[in-house]
Coordinates of C-alpha atoms in Angstrom, one line a residue:
Chain A
M1 CA -14.4 1.1 12.4
N2 CA -11.7 2.8 10.2
W3 CA -9.0 1.6 7.8
A4 CA -7.0 0.2 10.7
G5 CA -10.0 -1.9 11.7
L6 CA -10.3 -3.2 8.2
Y7 CA -6.6 -4.0 8.2
T8 CA -7.0 -6.1 11.4
V9 CA -9.9 -8.0 9.9
L10 CA -8.1 -8.7 6.6
S11 CA -4.8 -9.7 8.2
G12 CA -6.5 -12.7 9.5
V13 CA -7.5 -13.7 6.0
N14 CA -3.9 -13.3 4.9
R15 CA -2.9 -16.6 6.5
H16 CA -5.1 -18.7 4.2
S17 CA -4.2 -16.8 1.0
T18 CA -1.8 -17.8 -1.7
A19 CA 1.5 -15.9 -2.0
I20 CA 0.1 -13.7 -4.8
G21 CA -2.9 -13.0 -2.5
R22 CA -0.6 -11.8 0.2
I23 CA 1.3 -9.5 -2.2
W24 CA -2.0 -8.2 -3.4
L25 CA -3.1 -7.4 0.1
S26 CA 0.2 -5.6 0.8
V27 CA -0.1 -3.5 -2.3
I28 CA -3.7 -2.6 -1.3
F29 CA -2.8 -1.5 2.1
I30 CA 0.5 0.2 1.5
F31 CA 0.2 1.7 -2.0
R32 CA -3.6 2.5 -2.0
I33 CA -5.1 2.8 1.4
M34 CA -2.1 4.3 3.1
V35 CA -1.5 6.8 0.2
L36 CA -5.2 7.7 0.3
V37 CA -5.1 8.4 4.0
V38 CA -1.7 10.2 4.4
A39 CA -1.6 12.0 1.1
A40 CA -4.6 12.1 -1.2
E41 CA -7.1 13.1 1.5
S42 CA -5.2 16.4 2.2
V43 CA -5.0 17.2 -1.5
W44 CA -8.7 17.0 -1.9
G45 CA -9.3 18.5 1.5
D46 CA -10.1 22.0 0.3
E47 CA -11.7 21.0 -3.0
K48 CA -14.9 22.8 -2.4
S49 CA -13.6 25.8 -0.3
A50 CA -11.0 26.6 -2.9
F51 CA -13.3 26.1 -5.9
T52 CA -13.6 29.6 -7.2
C53 CA -15.9 31.0 -9.9
N54 CA -15.5 34.3 -11.6
T55 CA -18.9 35.7 -10.4
Q56 CA -20.4 37.2 -7.4
Q57 CA -23.8 35.5 -8.0
P58 CA -24.7 33.7 -4.8
G59 CA -25.2 29.9 -5.3
C60 CA -23.3 29.7 -8.5
N61 CA -20.2 28.4 -6.9
S62 CA -22.1 25.5 -5.1
V63 CA -24.2 24.6 -8.2
C64 CA -21.1 24.5 -10.5
Y65 CA -19.1 22.4 -8.0
D66 CA -22.0 20.0 -7.7
H67 CA -22.4 19.9 -11.5
F68 CA -18.8 19.0 -12.2
F69 CA -18.1 16.8 -9.2
P70 CA -21.1 14.6 -8.5
I71 CA -19.0 12.4 -6.3
S72 CA -15.5 13.3 -5.2
H73 CA -12.5 11.1 -6.1
I74 CA -11.7 10.5 -2.5
R75 CA -15.1 9.0 -1.7
L76 CA -15.0 6.9 -4.9
W77 CA -11.6 5.5 -3.9
A78 CA -12.8 4.8 -0.4
L79 CA -15.9 2.9 -1.8
Q80 CA -13.7 1.1 -4.3
L81 CA -11.2 0.0 -1.7
I82 CA -13.9 -1.2 0.7
L83 CA -15.7 -3.2 -2.1
V84 CA -12.5 -4.6 -3.4
T85 CA -11.3 -5.9 0.0
T86 CA -14.6 -7.3 1.1
P87 CA -14.7 -10.5 -1.0
A88 CA -11.8 -11.8 1.1
L89 CA -14.3 -12.0 3.9
L90 CA -16.1 -14.7 2.0
V91 CA -12.9 -16.8 2.3
A92 CA -12.6 -15.9 6.0
M93 CA -16.2 -17.0 6.6
H94 CA -15.7 -20.3 4.8
V95 CA -12.4 -21.0 6.7
A96 CA -14.2 -20.3 10.0
Y97 CA -17.0 -22.7 9.0
Q98 CA -14.5 -25.4 8.1
Q99 CA -12.7 -24.9 11.4
H100 CA -16.0 -25.1 13.2
Q101 CA -16.7 -28.5 11.5
E102 CA -13.2 -29.7 12.4
K103 CA -13.8 -28.8 16.0
K104 CA -17.1 -30.6 16.0
L105 CA -15.4 -33.7 14.6
L106 CA -12.7 -33.5 17.3
V107 CA -15.4 -33.4 20.0
L108 CA -17.2 -36.3 18.4
T109 CA -14.0 -38.5 18.2
G110 CA -13.1 -37.6 21.7
H111 CA -10.0 -35.4 21.0
A112 CA -11.6 -32.3 22.5
D113 CA -8.6 -31.2 24.5
P114 CA -7.4 -27.6 24.4
K115 CA -4.2 -28.5 22.5
H116 CA -6.0 -30.0 19.6
M117 CA -8.5 -27.1 19.5
E118 CA -5.7 -24.6 19.3
E119 CA -4.1 -26.6 16.6
V120 CA -7.3 -26.4 14.5
K121 CA -7.3 -22.7 14.8
K122 CA -3.7 -22.3 14.0
H123 CA -3.2 -24.6 11.0
K124 CA -3.3 -23.2 7.5
M125 CA -6.2 -24.4 5.4
R126 CA -5.4 -25.9 2.1
I127 CA -7.2 -24.2 -0.8
A128 CA -8.9 -27.3 -2.1
G129 CA -12.4 -28.6 -2.6
S130 CA -15.2 -26.1 -1.8
L131 CA -12.7 -23.6 -0.4
W132 CA -11.1 -23.4 -3.8
W133 CA -14.4 -22.4 -5.3
T134 CA -15.0 -19.7 -2.6
Y135 CA -11.5 -18.4 -3.1
V136 CA -11.9 -18.2 -6.9
C137 CA -15.3 -16.5 -6.6
S138 CA -13.7 -13.9 -4.2
V139 CA -10.9 -13.2 -6.7
V140 CA -13.4 -12.9 -9.6
F141 CA -15.5 -10.4 -7.6
R142 CA -12.4 -8.4 -6.8
L143 CA -11.6 -8.2 -10.5
L144 CA -15.1 -7.2 -11.3
F145 CA -15.3 -4.4 -8.7
E146 CA -11.9 -3.0 -9.7
A147 CA -13.0 -2.9 -13.4
V148 CA -16.4 -1.4 -12.6
F149 CA -14.9 1.4 -10.5
M150 CA -12.2 2.2 -13.1
Y151 CA -15.1 2.5 -15.7
I152 CA -17.1 4.7 -13.3
F153 CA -14.0 7.0 -12.9
Y154 CA -13.6 7.2 -16.6
M155 CA -17.3 8.0 -17.2
L156 CA -17.4 10.7 -14.5
Y157 CA -14.0 12.2 -15.1
P158 CA -13.1 11.6 -18.7
G159 CA -9.5 11.0 -19.4
Y160 CA -8.6 10.9 -15.7
Q161 CA -7.2 14.4 -15.9
M162 CA -8.2 17.2 -13.7
M163 CA -8.9 20.4 -15.6
R164 CA -7.7 23.8 -14.3
L165 CA -10.7 25.6 -15.6
V166 CA -14.3 24.5 -16.2
K167 CA -17.0 26.6 -17.9
C168 CA -20.3 26.5 -16.1
E169 CA -23.8 27.5 -17.3
A170 CA -26.0 26.0 -14.7
Y171 CA -28.7 28.3 -13.1
P172 CA -28.2 30.6 -11.2
C173 CA -24.9 31.4 -12.9
P174 CA -25.3 34.3 -15.4
N175 CA -24.4 33.1 -19.0
T176 CA -21.2 31.2 -18.9
V177 CA -18.9 31.5 -15.9
D178 CA -15.3 30.4 -15.5
C179 CA -14.6 28.3 -12.5
F180 CA -11.2 27.3 -11.3
I181 CA -10.3 24.1 -9.6
S182 CA -7.9 23.9 -6.7
R183 CA -4.6 22.0 -7.2
P184 CA -5.4 20.3 -10.5
T185 CA -1.9 19.1 -11.3
E186 CA -1.5 17.4 -7.9
K187 CA -4.9 15.8 -8.3
T188 CA -4.0 14.5 -11.7
I189 CA -0.8 13.0 -10.3
F190 CA -2.6 11.2 -7.6
T191 CA -5.4 10.1 -9.9
V192 CA -2.8 8.6 -12.3
F193 CA -1.0 7.0 -9.3
M194 CA -4.2 5.4 -8.0
L195 CA -5.0 4.2 -11.5
V196 CA -1.6 2.6 -11.9
T197 CA -1.9 0.8 -8.5
S198 CA -5.4 -0.3 -9.4
S199 CA -4.1 -1.8 -12.6
V200 CA -1.3 -3.6 -10.7
C201 CA -3.9 -5.1 -8.4
I202 CA -6.0 -6.2 -11.4
I203 CA -2.9 -7.9 -12.9
L204 CA -2.1 -9.6 -9.5
N205 CA -5.7 -10.8 -9.3
M206 CA -5.6 -12.3 -12.8
A207 CA -2.2 -14.0 -12.1
E208 CA -3.7 -15.4 -8.9
L209 CA -6.7 -16.8 -10.8
V210 CA -4.5 -18.4 -13.4
Y211 CA -2.3 -19.9 -10.7
L212 CA -5.3 -21.4 -8.9
V213 CA -6.8 -22.9 -12.0
V214 CA -3.4 -24.3 -13.1
R215 CA -2.8 -25.8 -9.7
A216 CA -6.2 -27.4 -9.6
C217 CA -5.7 -28.9 -13.0
A218 CA -2.3 -30.2 -12.0
R219 CA -3.7 -31.7 -8.8
R220 CA -6.6 -33.3 -10.7
S221 CA -4.2 -34.8 -13.4
Q222 CA -1.9 -36.1 -10.6
H223 CA -5.0 -37.6 -8.8
H224 CA -6.1 -39.3 -12.1
S225 CA -2.6 -40.8 -12.7
N226 CA -2.0 -41.9 -9.1
P227 CA -5.3 -42.1 -7.2
S228 CA -3.9 -44.0 -4.2
S229 CA -1.1 -41.5 -3.3
G230 CA -2.1 -39.2 -0.5
K231 CA -0.1 -36.1 -1.3
G232 CA 0.7 -33.8 1.6
S233 CA 1.6 -34.3 5.2
F234 CA 0.0 -36.3 7.8
Y235 CA -1.7 -33.2 9.1
G236 CA -3.0 -32.3 5.6
H237 CA -4.4 -35.8 5.2
K238 CA -6.0 -35.8 8.7
H239 CA -7.8 -32.6 8.0
S240 CA -8.7 -33.1 4.4
S241 CA -12.4 -32.9 3.7
E242 CA -12.7 -36.5 2.4
Y243 CA -11.1 -37.9 5.5
K244 CA -13.4 -35.8 7.7
Q245 CA -16.5 -36.7 5.7
N246 CA -15.5 -40.4 6.1
E247 CA -15.1 -40.0 9.9
I248 CA -18.4 -38.2 10.2
N249 CA -20.2 -40.8 8.1
Q250 CA -18.8 -43.6 10.3
L251 CA -19.9 -41.9 13.5
L252 CA -23.5 -41.1 12.2
Chain B
M1 CA -3.9 2.5 7.8
D2 CA -1.5 5.2 8.8
W3 CA 2.1 5.7 9.8
G4 CA 1.5 3.8 13.0
T5 CA 0.5 0.7 11.1
L6 CA 3.5 1.0 8.8
Q7 CA 5.7 1.1 11.9
A8 CA 4.1 -2.1 13.2
V9 CA 4.6 -3.8 9.9
L10 CA 8.2 -2.7 9.6
G11 CA 9.0 -3.3 13.2
G12 CA 8.8 -7.0 12.5
V13 CA 11.4 -6.7 9.7
N14 CA 13.8 -5.1 12.2
K15 CA 14.5 -8.4 13.8
H16 CA 16.2 -9.7 10.7
S17 CA 18.2 -6.6 9.8
T18 CA 21.8 -5.9 10.4
S19 CA 22.7 -3.3 13.1
I20 CA 23.1 -0.6 10.5
G21 CA 19.6 -1.5 9.2
K22 CA 18.2 -1.1 12.6
I23 CA 19.8 2.3 12.9
W24 CA 18.4 3.2 9.5
L25 CA 14.9 2.2 10.5
T26 CA 15.1 4.3 13.7
V27 CA 16.3 7.3 11.8
L28 CA 13.5 6.9 9.3
F29 CA 10.8 6.7 12.0
I30 CA 12.0 9.3 14.4
F31 CA 13.7 11.9 12.2
R32 CA 11.6 11.6 9.1
I33 CA 8.1 10.2 9.7
M34 CA 7.7 11.7 13.1
I35 CA 8.9 15.2 12.0
L36 CA 6.6 15.0 9.0
V37 CA 3.6 14.2 11.1
V38 CA 4.2 16.5 14.1
A39 CA 5.8 19.5 12.5
A40 CA 6.0 19.6 8.7
E41 CA 2.3 19.0 8.1
R42 CA 1.4 22.0 10.2
V43 CA 3.9 24.3 8.4
W44 CA 2.4 23.3 5.0
G45 CA -1.2 23.1 6.4
D46 CA -2.2 26.6 5.2
E47 CA -0.1 26.6 2.0
Q48 CA -3.0 27.3 -0.4
Q49 CA -5.2 29.3 1.9
D50 CA -2.4 31.8 2.7
F51 CA -1.0 31.9 -0.8
V52 CA -1.9 35.5 -1.6
C53 CA -1.8 37.1 -5.0
N54 CA -1.9 40.8 -5.7
T55 CA -5.0 40.8 -7.8
L56 CA -8.8 40.6 -7.4
Q57 CA -9.1 38.5 -10.5
P58 CA -11.0 35.3 -9.4
G59 CA -9.2 32.1 -10.3
C60 CA -5.8 33.7 -10.6
K61 CA -4.6 32.5 -7.2
N62 CA -5.7 28.9 -7.9
V63 CA -3.9 28.9 -11.2
C64 CA -0.7 30.4 -9.9
Y65 CA -0.6 28.1 -7.0
D66 CA -1.0 25.2 -9.3
Q67 CA 1.7 26.4 -11.6
F68 CA 4.3 26.9 -8.9
F69 CA 3.4 23.9 -6.7
P70 CA 2.4 21.0 -9.0
I71 CA 2.8 18.6 -6.0
S72 CA 3.2 19.7 -2.5
H73 CA 6.4 18.9 -0.5
I74 CA 4.3 17.1 2.1
R75 CA 2.8 14.7 -0.4
L76 CA 6.2 14.1 -2.0
W77 CA 7.8 13.3 1.3
A78 CA 4.9 11.0 2.2
L79 CA 5.3 9.1 -1.1
Q80 CA 9.1 9.1 -0.7
L81 CA 8.8 7.5 2.8
I82 CA 6.3 4.9 1.6
F83 CA 8.5 3.9 -1.3
V84 CA 11.7 3.9 0.7
S85 CA 10.3 1.7 3.5
T86 CA 8.6 -0.8 1.2
P87 CA 11.6 -2.8 0.0
A88 CA 12.1 -4.0 3.6
L89 CA 8.8 -6.0 3.0
L90 CA 10.6 -8.1 0.4
V91 CA 12.9 -9.3 3.2
A92 CA 10.0 -9.9 5.4
M93 CA 8.3 -12.0 2.7
H94 CA 11.5 -14.0 2.1
V95 CA 11.9 -14.7 5.8
A96 CA 8.2 -15.8 6.1
Y97 CA 8.7 -18.1 3.1
T98 CA 11.9 -19.6 4.6
R99 CA 10.0 -20.3 7.9
H100 CA 7.1 -21.8 5.9
E101 CA 9.5 -24.2 4.2
K102 CA 11.1 -25.2 7.5
K103 CA 7.6 -25.9 8.9
R104 CA 6.7 -28.0 5.9
R105 CA 9.9 -30.0 6.4
F106 CA 8.9 -30.5 10.1
R107 CA 5.5 -31.7 9.1
N108 CA 7.1 -34.2 6.6
G109 CA 8.9 -35.9 9.4
E110 CA 12.1 -34.0 10.1
K111 CA 12.8 -33.2 13.7
I112 CA 12.9 -29.5 14.2
D113 CA 11.9 -27.7 17.4
I114 CA 8.9 -25.4 16.8
E115 CA 9.7 -23.0 19.5
E116 CA 13.3 -22.6 18.3
L117 CA 12.0 -22.1 14.8
K118 CA 9.8 -19.2 15.9
N119 CA 12.5 -17.3 17.8
E120 CA 15.4 -18.2 15.6
K121 CA 17.2 -15.3 14.1
I122 CA 17.5 -15.9 10.4
H123 CA 21.1 -15.4 9.2
I124 CA 21.6 -13.2 6.2
R125 CA 23.2 -15.6 3.8
G126 CA 22.4 -17.4 0.5
P127 CA 19.3 -16.2 -1.3
L128 CA 18.3 -14.1 1.6
W129 CA 21.5 -12.1 1.2
W130 CA 20.5 -11.3 -2.4
T131 CA 17.0 -10.3 -1.3
Y132 CA 18.4 -8.1 1.4
T133 CA 21.0 -6.5 -0.8
S134 CA 18.3 -5.9 -3.5
S135 CA 16.1 -4.2 -1.0
I136 CA 18.9 -1.9 0.1
F137 CA 19.7 -1.1 -3.5
F138 CA 16.1 -0.2 -4.2
R139 CA 16.0 2.0 -1.1
I140 CA 19.0 3.9 -2.4
V141 CA 17.5 4.3 -5.8
F142 CA 14.2 5.6 -4.5
E143 CA 15.9 8.1 -2.2
A144 CA 18.0 9.4 -5.0
V145 CA 15.0 9.6 -7.4
F146 CA 13.0 11.6 -5.0
M147 CA 15.8 13.9 -4.1
Y148 CA 16.2 14.6 -7.8
V149 CA 12.5 15.1 -8.3
F150 CA 12.5 17.7 -5.4
Y151 CA 15.5 19.5 -7.0
Y152 CA 13.9 19.5 -10.4
M153 CA 10.5 20.6 -9.3
Y154 CA 11.5 23.3 -6.9
D155 CA 14.7 24.6 -8.6
G156 CA 17.0 24.1 -5.7
Y157 CA 15.7 23.5 -2.2
Q158 CA 14.8 27.0 -1.2
M159 CA 11.2 28.3 -0.9
P160 CA 11.0 31.8 -2.5
R161 CA 9.0 34.6 -0.7
L162 CA 7.6 35.9 -3.9
V163 CA 6.7 34.3 -7.2
K164 CA 5.7 36.2 -10.4
C165 CA 2.8 34.7 -12.2
S166 CA 1.4 35.4 -15.7
A167 CA -0.8 32.4 -16.3
W168 CA -4.4 33.1 -17.6
P169 CA -6.7 34.5 -16.1
C170 CA -4.2 36.6 -14.2
P171 CA -3.9 40.0 -15.8
N172 CA -0.3 40.7 -17.1
T173 CA 2.1 39.7 -14.4
V174 CA 0.9 39.3 -10.8
D175 CA 3.0 39.1 -7.6
C176 CA 2.1 36.1 -5.4
F177 CA 3.4 35.6 -1.9
V178 CA 4.1 32.2 -0.4
S179 CA 3.1 31.5 3.2
R180 CA 6.0 30.8 5.7
P181 CA 8.8 30.5 3.2
T182 CA 11.7 30.5 5.8
E183 CA 10.1 27.8 7.9
K184 CA 9.5 25.8 4.8
T185 CA 13.1 26.2 3.7
T186 CA 14.3 25.1 7.1
F187 CA 12.2 22.0 7.1
T188 CA 13.1 21.2 3.5
I189 CA 16.8 21.4 4.3
F190 CA 16.3 19.3 7.4
M191 CA 14.5 16.6 5.5
L192 CA 17.1 16.7 2.8
A193 CA 19.9 16.3 5.4
V194 CA 18.2 13.3 7.0
S195 CA 17.5 11.8 3.6
G196 CA 21.3 12.2 2.9
I197 CA 22.1 10.5 6.2
C198 CA 19.7 7.6 5.4
M199 CA 21.4 7.2 2.0
M200 CA 24.8 7.0 3.6
L201 CA 23.5 4.5 6.1
N202 CA 22.2 2.4 3.2
L203 CA 25.5 2.6 1.4
A204 CA 27.4 1.7 4.5
E205 CA 25.1 -1.3 5.0
L206 CA 25.6 -2.4 1.4
C207 CA 29.4 -2.2 1.8
Y208 CA 29.2 -4.1 5.1
L209 CA 27.2 -6.9 3.5
V210 CA 29.5 -7.2 0.5
I211 CA 32.6 -7.2 2.7
K212 CA 31.1 -9.8 5.0
I213 CA 30.3 -12.1 2.2
C214 CA 33.8 -11.6 0.6
M215 CA 35.5 -12.5 3.9
K216 CA 33.3 -15.5 4.3
E217 CA 34.1 -16.7 0.8
S218 CA 37.9 -16.1 1.3
R219 CA 37.7 -18.0 4.7
K220 CA 36.0 -20.9 2.9
T221 CA 38.7 -21.1 0.1
T222 CA 41.7 -20.9 2.5

C-alpha cells in the first residue's frame, strides 16, 4: 500500500464528488503528494546524516537533532495527507451501501439481470438526503485535519522557516554547541510551498461546503414552492431514495 | 503518486490534443521526465555529500552549500515539469464536463448513441478552444518563468568547479569544490535545450490554433 494505492482508492470516490471536490483531489495528488514524493523526500533525505554539530562529544549530534526535530516535516506531511484524504472514504462507503440497497431492490422487484446490476454500479449518485450529510461531514473533517496539522507545524517549527544554525545545550553536549542544518533554504522553500497548497485546499473545501449548503437550500425552497415537480431525469427519479423507500414499503 | 501516475493521467488528455500537442507530450515524457529520472537524479545524487570545503570547521560545508545552492536543479526541474504538465488537466476537465452535459441531455430524452459518445473525438472549437489556448499559454508562461529562475539563481547555466565561501562559521574565505561540475553542466544545457524545444512546440501549436480559427471564421463569412 503506497501513494499509488491510495490514488486508486480515491479515484473511485471522484465519480461521486462535486466539481470542486474533483479539483481538490487533483490539487492534493499533483501539487502535494506528487511534490512530496518526487521532490521533498530527497531534500529531507539526508537531514540527520548532514546535521553537523561543532563538537566531538559522542551522542551530542543525535541528542540535538532529536531535540530540534521531534518529528520530521516529511512524516508530518505524510500523516497530514493520509488523514486529509481519508474522510472521502466515508462517502465511498455510503455510496457502496446505497448501491447495495439498490441492488437488493432490483432483486426484489425482479429486475436482477446483469444489465441492470451494471447500471447500478455505473450511475452517478446524486448528493441528496443522507448522502449529503455524509459528504458535508467528510468536508468538515478534511477542513479540521488541515487546520490541526497547520497548527502543529506552527507549534513545532515556529514561523515555518528552517534555521541554518541552532544552538543546543542538551546533555551530553558541553555548554552550548552550534549545530548546522542541511539545506535550510531549500527546506524553507518547500515548507512554504506545501503551506500554500494546504491553504488552497482549505479554500477549496470551504467553497465546496458553501456550494453544498446553497444547493441544498435552493433545492428545499424549490421543493416548497413546487412540491409535485420531480426534478431530474427518469433515472434520477427511479433511484431517488423516496421512490426506493416507497417500493420497499410496498413489497414488505 | 509518481511520474508514472502523471503519465497515466496525461495520457488521457492526449486523445483530445492537436498533433503538435501530442508531439509536445512525447517530448516532455521521453526527453525530460525520463532523462530526469534515469540520469539526472544520479548525477545530482551525491551533490551535498561530495561538496567538499577546504576547512575542518564544522558547519562550514553545510552553510556554504546552502548559500550556493538554495534549491537544487533536480527539485527545480521536478517542479517545472509538474507545473508545465498541469494546464493540460484544464482541458481534460473541460472535455469531461462537455461529455457530462451530453449524457445529461441523453437522459432527458434526446437520442444520442452512448457508445459513440464515449469514443467520439471532441473537436477543439468554441469554449474548448479558449480552454485549450489558455492551457498552452500557461504552459509557455511556466516554462519561461522557470528558465528565468534557473538563470537568476545560477548566474548563467554553467556549474562552476570551485566556489569561494565566506559565510559564518567559515574562517575568512574558504574554497569549496562542487561534485561532477562538467556532467551537471552537460545535463543543465540538455534540459535547457529540450525546454526551448517544448516552448517552440507550444508557440507553434498556439499559432496553428489561431490560424485555424481565423480560416474557419473567414470561410463562414465568405
